[in-house]
Amino acid sequence: LFNCTNCGNEIVAQDQYFSPGRGGVVCPNCGPSVADARPVSETALKYLRHFQRSTFPEAARGKPSPAASREMEKLMGNYLTYVLERELNSPAFIRRARENSQ
Protein backbone atom coordinates (compact mmCIF):
# COMPACT_ATOMS: atom_id res chain seq x y z
CA LEU A 1 0.00 0.00 0.00
CA PHE A 2 3.02 2.28 0.06
CA ASN A 3 4.75 1.63 -3.30
CA CYS A 4 3.43 1.00 -6.77
CA THR A 5 3.43 -2.74 -7.40
CA ASN A 6 4.26 -2.07 -11.05
CA CYS A 7 7.05 0.53 -11.09
CA GLY A 8 8.03 0.66 -7.41
CA ASN A 9 7.53 4.41 -7.01
CA GLU A 10 6.27 5.69 -3.67
CA ILE A 11 2.50 6.13 -3.49
CA VAL A 12 1.59 9.76 -2.80
CA ALA A 13 -1.62 11.18 -1.32
CA GLN A 14 -3.96 11.12 -4.32
CA ASP A 15 -6.39 8.73 -5.98
CA GLN A 16 -4.65 5.55 -7.11
CA TYR A 17 -5.47 2.10 -8.52
CA PHE A 18 -5.57 -1.31 -6.86
CA SER A 19 -4.61 -4.51 -8.67
CA PRO A 20 -5.65 -7.85 -7.13
CA GLY A 21 -3.25 -9.64 -9.48
CA ARG A 22 -0.31 -7.55 -8.35
CA GLY A 23 -1.46 -7.64 -4.74
CA GLY A 24 -1.50 -3.93 -4.07
CA VAL A 25 -1.65 -0.34 -5.17
CA VAL A 26 -0.71 0.81 -8.66
CA CYS A 27 0.15 4.48 -9.26
CA PRO A 28 -1.88 6.69 -11.63
CA ASN A 29 0.89 6.48 -14.26
CA CYS A 30 0.83 2.66 -14.36
CA GLY A 31 -2.82 1.99 -13.49
CA PRO A 32 -4.33 2.40 -16.96
CA SER A 33 -1.90 -0.19 -18.39
CA VAL A 34 -2.54 -2.85 -15.71
CA ALA A 35 -5.43 -5.02 -16.87
CA ASP A 36 -7.09 -5.73 -13.52
CA ALA A 37 -6.37 -2.38 -11.85
CA ARG A 38 -9.41 -0.56 -10.49
CA PRO A 39 -9.54 2.99 -9.14
CA VAL A 40 -9.20 3.46 -5.39
CA SER A 41 -9.82 6.82 -3.73
CA GLU A 42 -7.27 8.61 -1.61
CA THR A 43 -9.67 8.35 1.35
CA ALA A 44 -10.09 4.58 1.07
CA LEU A 45 -6.34 4.12 0.66
CA LYS A 46 -5.65 6.19 3.80
CA TYR A 47 -8.00 3.98 5.81
CA LEU A 48 -6.51 0.79 4.40
CA ARG A 49 -3.03 2.00 5.35
CA HIS A 50 -4.26 2.90 8.82
CA PHE A 51 -5.88 -0.53 9.26
CA GLN A 52 -2.71 -2.28 8.05
CA ARG A 53 -0.43 -0.49 10.51
CA SER A 54 -2.74 -0.47 13.53
CA THR A 55 -3.73 -2.84 16.26
CA PHE A 56 -7.39 -3.87 16.24
CA PRO A 57 -8.41 -1.36 18.97
CA GLU A 58 -6.63 1.44 17.08
CA ALA A 59 -8.19 0.42 13.77
CA ALA A 60 -11.64 0.20 15.35
CA ARG A 61 -11.45 3.90 16.19
CA GLY A 62 -11.38 4.74 12.48
CA LYS A 63 -14.77 5.92 11.26
CA PRO A 64 -14.82 5.82 7.44
CA SER A 65 -17.83 7.26 5.67
CA PRO A 66 -20.39 4.79 4.32
CA ALA A 67 -19.06 5.43 0.80
CA ALA A 68 -15.45 4.71 1.84
CA SER A 69 -16.58 1.59 3.71
CA ARG A 70 -18.40 0.29 0.61
CA GLU A 71 -15.39 1.05 -1.57
CA MET A 72 -13.00 -0.81 0.76
CA GLU A 73 -15.42 -3.72 1.15
CA LYS A 74 -15.68 -4.11 -2.62
CA LEU A 75 -11.92 -3.75 -3.08
CA MET A 76 -11.12 -6.37 -0.45
CA GLY A 77 -13.86 -8.66 -1.79
CA ASN A 78 -12.32 -8.52 -5.26
CA TYR A 79 -8.87 -9.18 -3.80
CA LEU A 80 -10.04 -12.17 -1.74
CA THR A 81 -11.87 -13.60 -4.75
CA TYR A 82 -8.64 -13.33 -6.75
CA VAL A 83 -6.52 -14.94 -4.01
CA LEU A 84 -9.00 -17.74 -3.25
CA GLU A 85 -9.89 -18.25 -6.93
CA ARG A 86 -13.58 -18.39 -6.09
CA GLU A 87 -16.43 -16.17 -4.93
CA LEU A 88 -17.06 -15.86 -1.22
CA ASN A 89 -20.50 -16.76 0.15
CA SER A 90 -20.41 -14.51 3.21
CA PRO A 91 -20.63 -11.10 1.42
CA ALA A 92 -23.94 -12.05 -0.20
CA PHE A 93 -25.22 -13.36 3.14
CA ILE A 94 -24.20 -10.17 4.95
CA ARG A 95 -25.77 -8.02 2.21
CA ARG A 96 -29.08 -9.93 2.50
CA ALA A 97 -29.00 -9.66 6.30
CA ARG A 98 -28.47 -5.89 6.06
CA GLU A 99 -31.33 -5.52 3.58
CA ASN A 100 -33.70 -7.55 5.76
CA SER A 101 -32.83 -5.57 8.90
CA GLN A 102 -33.78 -2.21 7.39
mmCIF file of N, CA and C in Angstrom:
data_model
loop_
_atom_site.group_PDB
_atom_site.id
_atom_site.type_symbol
_atom_site.label_atom_id
_atom_site.label_comp_id
_atom_site.label_asym_id
_atom_site.label_seq_id
_atom_site.Cartn_x
_atom_site.Cartn_y
_atom_site.Cartn_z
ATOM 1 N N LEU A 1 0.800 -1.211 0.000
ATOM 2 C CA LEU A 1 0.000 0.000 0.000
ATOM 3 C C LEU A 1 0.840 1.271 0.000
ATOM 4 N N PHE A 2 2.161 1.112 -0.035
ATOM 5 C CA PHE A 2 3.021 2.284 0.057
ATOM 6 C C PHE A 2 3.869 2.525 -1.190
ATOM 7 N N ASN A 3 4.003 1.501 -2.044
ATOM 8 C CA ASN A 3 4.747 1.633 -3.297
ATOM 9 C C ASN A 3 3.963 0.991 -4.415
ATOM 10 N N CYS A 4 4.097 1.551 -5.603
ATOM 11 C CA CYS A 4 3.434 1.000 -6.774
ATOM 12 C C CYS A 4 3.947 -0.420 -7.026
ATOM 13 N N THR A 5 3.036 -1.355 -7.161
ATOM 14 C CA THR A 5 3.431 -2.739 -7.396
ATOM 15 C C THR A 5 3.894 -2.969 -8.832
ATOM 16 N N ASN A 6 3.808 -1.945 -9.662
ATOM 17 C CA ASN A 6 4.257 -2.071 -11.047
ATOM 18 C C ASN A 6 5.636 -1.438 -11.245
ATOM 19 N N CYS A 7 5.783 -0.173 -10.838
ATOM 20 C CA CYS A 7 7.050 0.530 -11.088
ATOM 21 C C CYS A 7 7.889 0.727 -9.835
ATOM 22 N N GLY A 8 7.296 0.526 -8.656
ATOM 23 C CA GLY A 8 8.035 0.664 -7.410
ATOM 24 C C GLY A 8 8.059 2.057 -6.818
ATOM 25 N N ASN A 9 7.527 3.052 -7.538
ATOM 26 C CA ASN A 9 7.532 4.415 -7.015
ATOM 27 C C ASN A 9 6.669 4.517 -5.764
ATOM 28 N N GLU A 10 7.030 5.457 -4.889
ATOM 29 C CA GLU A 10 6.269 5.688 -3.667
ATOM 30 C C GLU A 10 4.869 6.193 -4.015
ATOM 31 N N ILE A 11 3.885 5.687 -3.300
ATOM 32 C CA ILE A 11 2.500 6.126 -3.489
ATOM 33 C C ILE A 11 2.314 7.424 -2.723
ATOM 34 N N VAL A 12 1.825 8.452 -3.409
ATOM 35 C CA VAL A 12 1.589 9.760 -2.796
ATOM 36 C C VAL A 12 0.101 9.925 -2.517
ATOM 37 N N ALA A 13 -0.229 10.944 -1.735
ATOM 38 C CA ALA A 13 -1.616 11.182 -1.320
ATOM 39 C C ALA A 13 -2.451 11.714 -2.485
ATOM 40 N N GLN A 14 -3.031 10.799 -3.231
ATOM 41 C CA GLN A 14 -3.961 11.117 -4.319
ATOM 42 C C GLN A 14 -4.671 9.828 -4.700
ATOM 43 N N ASP A 15 -5.697 9.930 -5.520
ATOM 44 C CA ASP A 15 -6.390 8.728 -5.977
ATOM 45 C C ASP A 15 -5.407 7.832 -6.716
ATOM 46 N N GLN A 16 -5.561 6.518 -6.526
ATOM 47 C CA GLN A 16 -4.650 5.545 -7.110
ATOM 48 C C GLN A 16 -5.463 4.439 -7.790
ATOM 49 N N TYR A 17 -4.823 3.310 -8.013
ATOM 50 C CA TYR A 17 -5.466 2.102 -8.524
ATOM 51 C C TYR A 17 -5.089 0.955 -7.592
ATOM 52 N N PHE A 18 -5.894 -0.100 -7.627
ATOM 53 C CA PHE A 18 -5.566 -1.308 -6.863
ATOM 54 C C PHE A 18 -5.664 -2.488 -7.815
ATOM 55 N N SER A 19 -4.647 -3.335 -7.803
ATOM 56 C CA SER A 19 -4.611 -4.512 -8.670
ATOM 57 C C SER A 19 -4.597 -5.779 -7.816
ATOM 58 N N PRO A 20 -5.665 -6.582 -7.857
ATOM 59 C CA PRO A 20 -5.651 -7.852 -7.134
ATOM 60 C C PRO A 20 -4.515 -8.758 -7.622
ATOM 61 N N GLY A 21 -4.282 -8.783 -8.908
ATOM 62 C CA GLY A 21 -3.252 -9.644 -9.478
ATOM 63 C C GLY A 21 -1.853 -9.274 -9.038
ATOM 64 N N ARG A 22 -1.624 -8.010 -8.810
ATOM 65 C CA ARG A 22 -0.314 -7.551 -8.351
ATOM 66 C C ARG A 22 -0.265 -7.454 -6.826
ATOM 67 N N GLY A 23 -1.413 -7.609 -6.199
ATOM 68 C CA GLY A 23 -1.456 -7.641 -4.741
ATOM 69 C C GLY A 23 -1.270 -6.306 -4.064
ATOM 70 N N GLY A 24 -1.652 -5.224 -4.723
ATOM 71 C CA GLY A 24 -1.501 -3.929 -4.066
ATOM 72 C C GLY A 24 -1.846 -2.758 -4.952
ATOM 73 N N VAL A 25 -1.345 -1.605 -4.534
ATOM 74 C CA VAL A 25 -1.654 -0.336 -5.173
ATOM 75 C C VAL A 25 -0.783 -0.142 -6.411
ATOM 76 N N VAL A 26 -1.394 0.459 -7.407
ATOM 77 C CA VAL A 26 -0.706 0.813 -8.656
ATOM 78 C C VAL A 26 -0.882 2.317 -8.834
ATOM 79 N N CYS A 27 0.189 3.014 -9.138
ATOM 80 C CA CYS A 27 0.150 4.479 -9.262
ATOM 81 C C CYS A 27 -0.682 4.913 -10.474
ATOM 82 N N PRO A 28 -1.085 6.190 -10.502
ATOM 83 C CA PRO A 28 -1.877 6.688 -11.626
ATOM 84 C C PRO A 28 -1.179 6.600 -12.985
ATOM 85 N N ASN A 29 0.157 6.606 -12.986
ATOM 86 C CA ASN A 29 0.891 6.481 -14.256
ATOM 87 C C ASN A 29 0.795 5.060 -14.813
ATOM 88 N N CYS A 30 0.831 4.069 -13.940
ATOM 89 C CA CYS A 30 0.827 2.661 -14.362
ATOM 90 C C CYS A 30 -0.581 2.063 -14.432
ATOM 91 N N GLY A 31 -1.488 2.576 -13.620
ATOM 92 C CA GLY A 31 -2.819 1.993 -13.487
ATOM 93 C C GLY A 31 -3.551 1.700 -14.790
ATOM 94 N N PRO A 32 -3.599 2.661 -15.723
ATOM 95 C CA PRO A 32 -4.335 2.397 -16.963
ATOM 96 C C PRO A 32 -3.769 1.237 -17.795
ATOM 97 N N SER A 33 -2.503 0.895 -17.598
ATOM 98 C CA SER A 33 -1.903 -0.185 -18.389
ATOM 99 C C SER A 33 -1.937 -1.543 -17.684
ATOM 100 N N VAL A 34 -2.432 -1.594 -16.449
ATOM 101 C CA VAL A 34 -2.537 -2.851 -15.705
ATOM 102 C C VAL A 34 -3.969 -3.354 -15.847
ATOM 103 N N ALA A 35 -4.116 -4.524 -16.455
ATOM 104 C CA ALA A 35 -5.434 -5.021 -16.868
ATOM 105 C C ALA A 35 -6.464 -5.084 -15.753
ATOM 106 N N ASP A 36 -6.096 -5.556 -14.570
ATOM 107 C CA ASP A 36 -7.095 -5.733 -13.521
ATOM 108 C C ASP A 36 -7.124 -4.586 -12.509
ATOM 109 N N ALA A 37 -6.413 -3.507 -12.784
ATOM 110 C CA ALA A 37 -6.366 -2.375 -11.849
ATOM 111 C C ALA A 37 -7.688 -1.622 -11.871
ATOM 112 N N ARG A 38 -8.169 -1.317 -10.671
ATOM 113 C CA ARG A 38 -9.409 -0.563 -10.494
ATOM 114 C C ARG A 38 -9.103 0.672 -9.652
ATOM 115 N N PRO A 39 -9.789 1.777 -9.918
ATOM 116 C CA PRO A 39 -9.539 2.989 -9.137
ATOM 117 C C PRO A 39 -9.803 2.776 -7.653
ATOM 118 N N VAL A 40 -8.997 3.431 -6.834
ATOM 119 C CA VAL A 40 -9.204 3.464 -5.387
ATOM 120 C C VAL A 40 -8.975 4.911 -4.941
ATOM 121 N N SER A 41 -9.908 5.430 -4.152
ATOM 122 C CA SER A 41 -9.822 6.824 -3.732
ATOM 123 C C SER A 41 -8.728 7.027 -2.696
ATOM 124 N N GLU A 42 -8.274 8.247 -2.616
ATOM 125 C CA GLU A 42 -7.271 8.606 -1.612
ATOM 126 C C GLU A 42 -7.800 8.304 -0.212
ATOM 127 N N THR A 43 -9.071 8.592 0.028
ATOM 128 C CA THR A 43 -9.670 8.354 1.346
ATOM 129 C C THR A 43 -9.645 6.876 1.707
ATOM 130 N N ALA A 44 -10.084 6.019 0.799
ATOM 131 C CA ALA A 44 -10.091 4.577 1.072
ATOM 132 C C ALA A 44 -8.668 4.073 1.300
ATOM 133 N N LEU A 45 -7.725 4.551 0.514
ATOM 134 C CA LEU A 45 -6.337 4.121 0.664
ATOM 135 C C LEU A 45 -5.772 4.544 2.022
ATOM 136 N N LYS A 46 -6.117 5.734 2.483
ATOM 137 C CA LYS A 46 -5.652 6.185 3.797
ATOM 138 C C LYS A 46 -6.176 5.269 4.897
ATOM 139 N N TYR A 47 -7.449 4.894 4.813
ATOM 140 C CA TYR A 47 -8.002 3.983 5.814
ATOM 141 C C TYR A 47 -7.349 2.602 5.727
ATOM 142 N N LEU A 48 -7.144 2.099 4.541
ATOM 143 C CA LEU A 48 -6.506 0.789 4.396
ATOM 144 C C LEU A 48 -5.092 0.802 4.996
ATOM 145 N N ARG A 49 -4.360 1.881 4.771
ATOM 146 C CA ARG A 49 -3.026 2.004 5.353
ATOM 147 C C ARG A 49 -3.104 2.044 6.875
ATOM 148 N N HIS A 50 -4.072 2.809 7.377
ATOM 149 C CA HIS A 50 -4.263 2.898 8.825
ATOM 150 C C HIS A 50 -4.579 1.522 9.408
ATOM 151 N N PHE A 51 -5.493 0.793 8.779
ATOM 152 C CA PHE A 51 -5.876 -0.535 9.258
ATOM 153 C C PHE A 51 -4.683 -1.495 9.220
ATOM 154 N N GLN A 52 -3.862 -1.390 8.200
ATOM 155 C CA GLN A 52 -2.714 -2.279 8.054
ATOM 156 C C GLN A 52 -1.678 -2.057 9.152
ATOM 157 N N ARG A 53 -1.480 -0.825 9.539
ATOM 158 C CA ARG A 53 -0.433 -0.492 10.509
ATOM 159 C C ARG A 53 -0.894 -0.534 11.959
ATOM 160 N N SER A 54 -2.190 -0.645 12.196
ATOM 161 C CA SER A 54 -2.737 -0.474 13.533
ATOM 162 C C SER A 54 -3.105 -1.789 14.200
ATOM 163 N N THR A 55 -3.161 -1.730 15.517
ATOM 164 C CA THR A 55 -3.734 -2.845 16.259
ATOM 165 C C THR A 55 -5.245 -2.796 16.061
ATOM 166 N N PHE A 56 -5.941 -3.868 16.428
ATOM 167 C CA PHE A 56 -7.390 -3.868 16.242
ATOM 168 C C PHE A 56 -8.073 -2.722 16.992
ATOM 169 N N PRO A 57 -7.752 -2.487 18.279
ATOM 170 C CA PRO A 57 -8.405 -1.360 18.970
ATOM 171 C C PRO A 57 -8.148 -0.011 18.291
ATOM 172 N N GLU A 58 -6.932 0.190 17.788
ATOM 173 C CA GLU A 58 -6.632 1.443 17.079
ATOM 174 C C GLU A 58 -7.419 1.526 15.777
ATOM 175 N N ALA A 59 -7.463 0.441 15.040
ATOM 176 C CA ALA A 59 -8.187 0.424 13.766
ATOM 177 C C ALA A 59 -9.682 0.628 13.980
ATOM 178 N N ALA A 60 -10.213 0.083 15.069
ATOM 179 C CA ALA A 60 -11.645 0.195 15.350
ATOM 180 C C ALA A 60 -12.067 1.637 15.609
ATOM 181 N N ARG A 61 -11.126 2.487 15.965
ATOM 182 C CA ARG A 61 -11.454 3.899 16.191
ATOM 183 C C ARG A 61 -11.657 4.655 14.882
ATOM 184 N N GLY A 62 -11.180 4.104 13.775
ATOM 185 C CA GLY A 62 -11.376 4.740 12.481
ATOM 186 C C GLY A 62 -12.846 4.714 12.113
ATOM 187 N N LYS A 63 -13.354 5.810 11.617
ATOM 188 C CA LYS A 63 -14.768 5.917 11.261
ATOM 189 C C LYS A 63 -14.918 6.365 9.805
ATOM 190 N N PRO A 64 -14.667 5.437 8.855
ATOM 191 C CA PRO A 64 -14.817 5.824 7.442
ATOM 192 C C PRO A 64 -16.276 6.117 7.120
ATOM 193 N N SER A 65 -16.473 6.947 6.140
ATOM 194 C CA SER A 65 -17.831 7.258 5.675
ATOM 195 C C SER A 65 -18.445 5.990 5.083
ATOM 196 N N PRO A 66 -19.766 5.957 4.957
ATOM 197 C CA PRO A 66 -20.394 4.793 4.321
ATOM 198 C C PRO A 66 -19.862 4.540 2.905
ATOM 199 N N ALA A 67 -19.581 5.605 2.161
ATOM 200 C CA ALA A 67 -19.056 5.433 0.799
ATOM 201 C C ALA A 67 -17.659 4.811 0.823
ATOM 202 N N ALA A 68 -16.803 5.278 1.737
ATOM 203 C CA ALA A 68 -15.453 4.713 1.836
ATOM 204 C C ALA A 68 -15.514 3.265 2.309
ATOM 205 N N SER A 69 -16.413 2.975 3.233
ATOM 206 C CA SER A 69 -16.581 1.593 3.712
ATOM 207 C C SER A 69 -17.000 0.668 2.577
ATOM 208 N N ARG A 70 -17.955 1.109 1.760
ATOM 209 C CA ARG A 70 -18.398 0.291 0.611
ATOM 210 C C ARG A 70 -17.268 0.088 -0.381
ATOM 211 N N GLU A 71 -16.507 1.147 -0.626
ATOM 212 C CA GLU A 71 -15.391 1.050 -1.567
ATOM 213 C C GLU A 71 -14.353 0.040 -1.076
ATOM 214 N N MET A 72 -13.993 0.114 0.209
ATOM 215 C CA MET A 72 -13.003 -0.809 0.761
ATOM 216 C C MET A 72 -13.541 -2.235 0.798
ATOM 217 N N GLU A 73 -14.815 -2.390 1.119
ATOM 218 C CA GLU A 73 -15.419 -3.724 1.146
ATOM 219 C C GLU A 73 -15.385 -4.364 -0.238
ATOM 220 N N LYS A 74 -15.708 -3.588 -1.246
ATOM 221 C CA LYS A 74 -15.684 -4.107 -2.623
ATOM 222 C C LYS A 74 -14.249 -4.436 -3.053
ATOM 223 N N LEU A 75 -13.329 -3.552 -2.730
ATOM 224 C CA LEU A 75 -11.924 -3.751 -3.079
ATOM 225 C C LEU A 75 -11.378 -5.024 -2.438
ATOM 226 N N MET A 76 -11.613 -5.189 -1.155
ATOM 227 C CA MET A 76 -11.116 -6.375 -0.449
ATOM 228 C C MET A 76 -11.847 -7.635 -0.911
ATOM 229 N N GLY A 77 -13.126 -7.517 -1.246
ATOM 230 C CA GLY A 77 -13.864 -8.661 -1.795
ATOM 231 C C GLY A 77 -13.266 -9.127 -3.109
ATOM 232 N N ASN A 78 -12.947 -8.175 -3.977
ATOM 233 C CA ASN A 78 -12.318 -8.519 -5.261
ATOM 234 C C ASN A 78 -10.949 -9.160 -5.046
ATOM 235 N N TYR A 79 -10.194 -8.636 -4.084
ATOM 236 C CA TYR A 79 -8.871 -9.183 -3.804
ATOM 237 C C TYR A 79 -8.975 -10.608 -3.255
ATOM 238 N N LEU A 80 -9.868 -10.825 -2.311
ATOM 239 C CA LEU A 80 -10.039 -12.167 -1.743
ATOM 240 C C LEU A 80 -10.515 -13.161 -2.796
ATOM 241 N N THR A 81 -11.414 -12.729 -3.669
ATOM 242 C CA THR A 81 -11.870 -13.600 -4.751
ATOM 243 C C THR A 81 -10.696 -13.988 -5.644
ATOM 244 N N TYR A 82 -9.819 -13.033 -5.933
ATOM 245 C CA TYR A 82 -8.639 -13.332 -6.747
ATOM 246 C C TYR A 82 -7.728 -14.336 -6.041
ATOM 247 N N VAL A 83 -7.445 -14.087 -4.762
ATOM 248 C CA VAL A 83 -6.524 -14.942 -4.011
ATOM 249 C C VAL A 83 -7.093 -16.354 -3.837
ATOM 250 N N LEU A 84 -8.379 -16.439 -3.509
ATOM 251 C CA LEU A 84 -9.001 -17.736 -3.253
ATOM 252 C C LEU A 84 -9.441 -18.456 -4.530
ATOM 253 N N GLU A 85 -9.466 -17.723 -5.630
ATOM 254 C CA GLU A 85 -9.890 -18.248 -6.930
ATOM 255 C C GLU A 85 -11.336 -18.746 -6.923
ATOM 256 N N ARG A 86 -12.160 -18.096 -6.103
ATOM 257 C CA ARG A 86 -13.585 -18.385 -6.095
ATOM 258 C C ARG A 86 -14.309 -17.281 -5.345
ATOM 259 N N GLU A 87 -15.608 -17.157 -5.620
ATOM 260 C CA GLU A 87 -16.432 -16.168 -4.932
ATOM 261 C C GLU A 87 -16.655 -16.575 -3.482
ATOM 262 N N LEU A 88 -16.748 -15.603 -2.618
ATOM 263 C CA LEU A 88 -17.064 -15.857 -1.216
ATOM 264 C C LEU A 88 -18.578 -15.874 -1.027
ATOM 265 N N ASN A 89 -19.069 -16.711 -0.143
ATOM 266 C CA ASN A 89 -20.498 -16.759 0.153
ATOM 267 C C ASN A 89 -20.911 -15.711 1.176
ATOM 268 N N SER A 90 -20.037 -15.396 2.100
ATOM 269 C CA SER A 90 -20.409 -14.515 3.208
ATOM 270 C C SER A 90 -20.797 -13.095 2.782
ATOM 271 N N PRO A 91 -20.177 -12.456 1.782
ATOM 272 C CA PRO A 91 -20.627 -11.104 1.422
ATOM 273 C C PRO A 91 -22.089 -11.057 0.988
ATOM 274 N N ALA A 92 -22.535 -12.028 0.223
ATOM 275 C CA ALA A 92 -23.941 -12.048 -0.199
ATOM 276 C C ALA A 92 -24.858 -12.263 1.008
ATOM 277 N N PHE A 93 -24.442 -13.128 1.921
ATOM 278 C CA PHE A 93 -25.224 -13.362 3.135
ATOM 279 C C PHE A 93 -25.320 -12.084 3.965
ATOM 280 N N ILE A 94 -24.213 -11.411 4.167
ATOM 281 C CA ILE A 94 -24.204 -10.169 4.950
ATOM 282 C C ILE A 94 -25.057 -9.110 4.275
ATOM 283 N N ARG A 95 -24.973 -8.995 2.959
ATOM 284 C CA ARG A 95 -25.775 -8.025 2.211
ATOM 285 C C ARG A 95 -27.266 -8.301 2.415
ATOM 286 N N ARG A 96 -27.670 -9.584 2.309
ATOM 287 C CA ARG A 96 -29.077 -9.931 2.503
ATOM 288 C C ARG A 96 -29.521 -9.646 3.932
ATOM 289 N N ALA A 97 -28.654 -9.927 4.898
ATOM 290 C CA ALA A 97 -28.995 -9.661 6.298
ATOM 291 C C ALA A 97 -29.184 -8.167 6.533
ATOM 292 N N ARG A 98 -28.329 -7.346 5.930
ATOM 293 C CA ARG A 98 -28.467 -5.885 6.057
ATOM 294 C C ARG A 98 -29.781 -5.406 5.436
ATOM 295 N N GLU A 99 -30.102 -5.929 4.257
ATOM 296 C CA GLU A 99 -31.335 -5.523 3.578
ATOM 297 C C GLU A 99 -32.561 -5.912 4.385
ATOM 298 N N ASN A 100 -32.547 -7.082 4.995
ATOM 299 C CA ASN A 100 -33.696 -7.550 5.764
ATOM 300 C C ASN A 100 -33.840 -6.831 7.101
ATOM 301 N N SER A 101 -32.763 -6.237 7.607
ATOM 302 C CA SER A 101 -32.835 -5.570 8.903
ATOM 303 C C SER A 101 -33.281 -4.118 8.783
ATOM 304 N N GLN A 102 -33.392 -3.623 7.576
ATOM 305 C CA GLN A 102 -33.777 -2.207 7.385
ATOM 306 C C GLN A 102 -35.248 -2.051 7.168
#
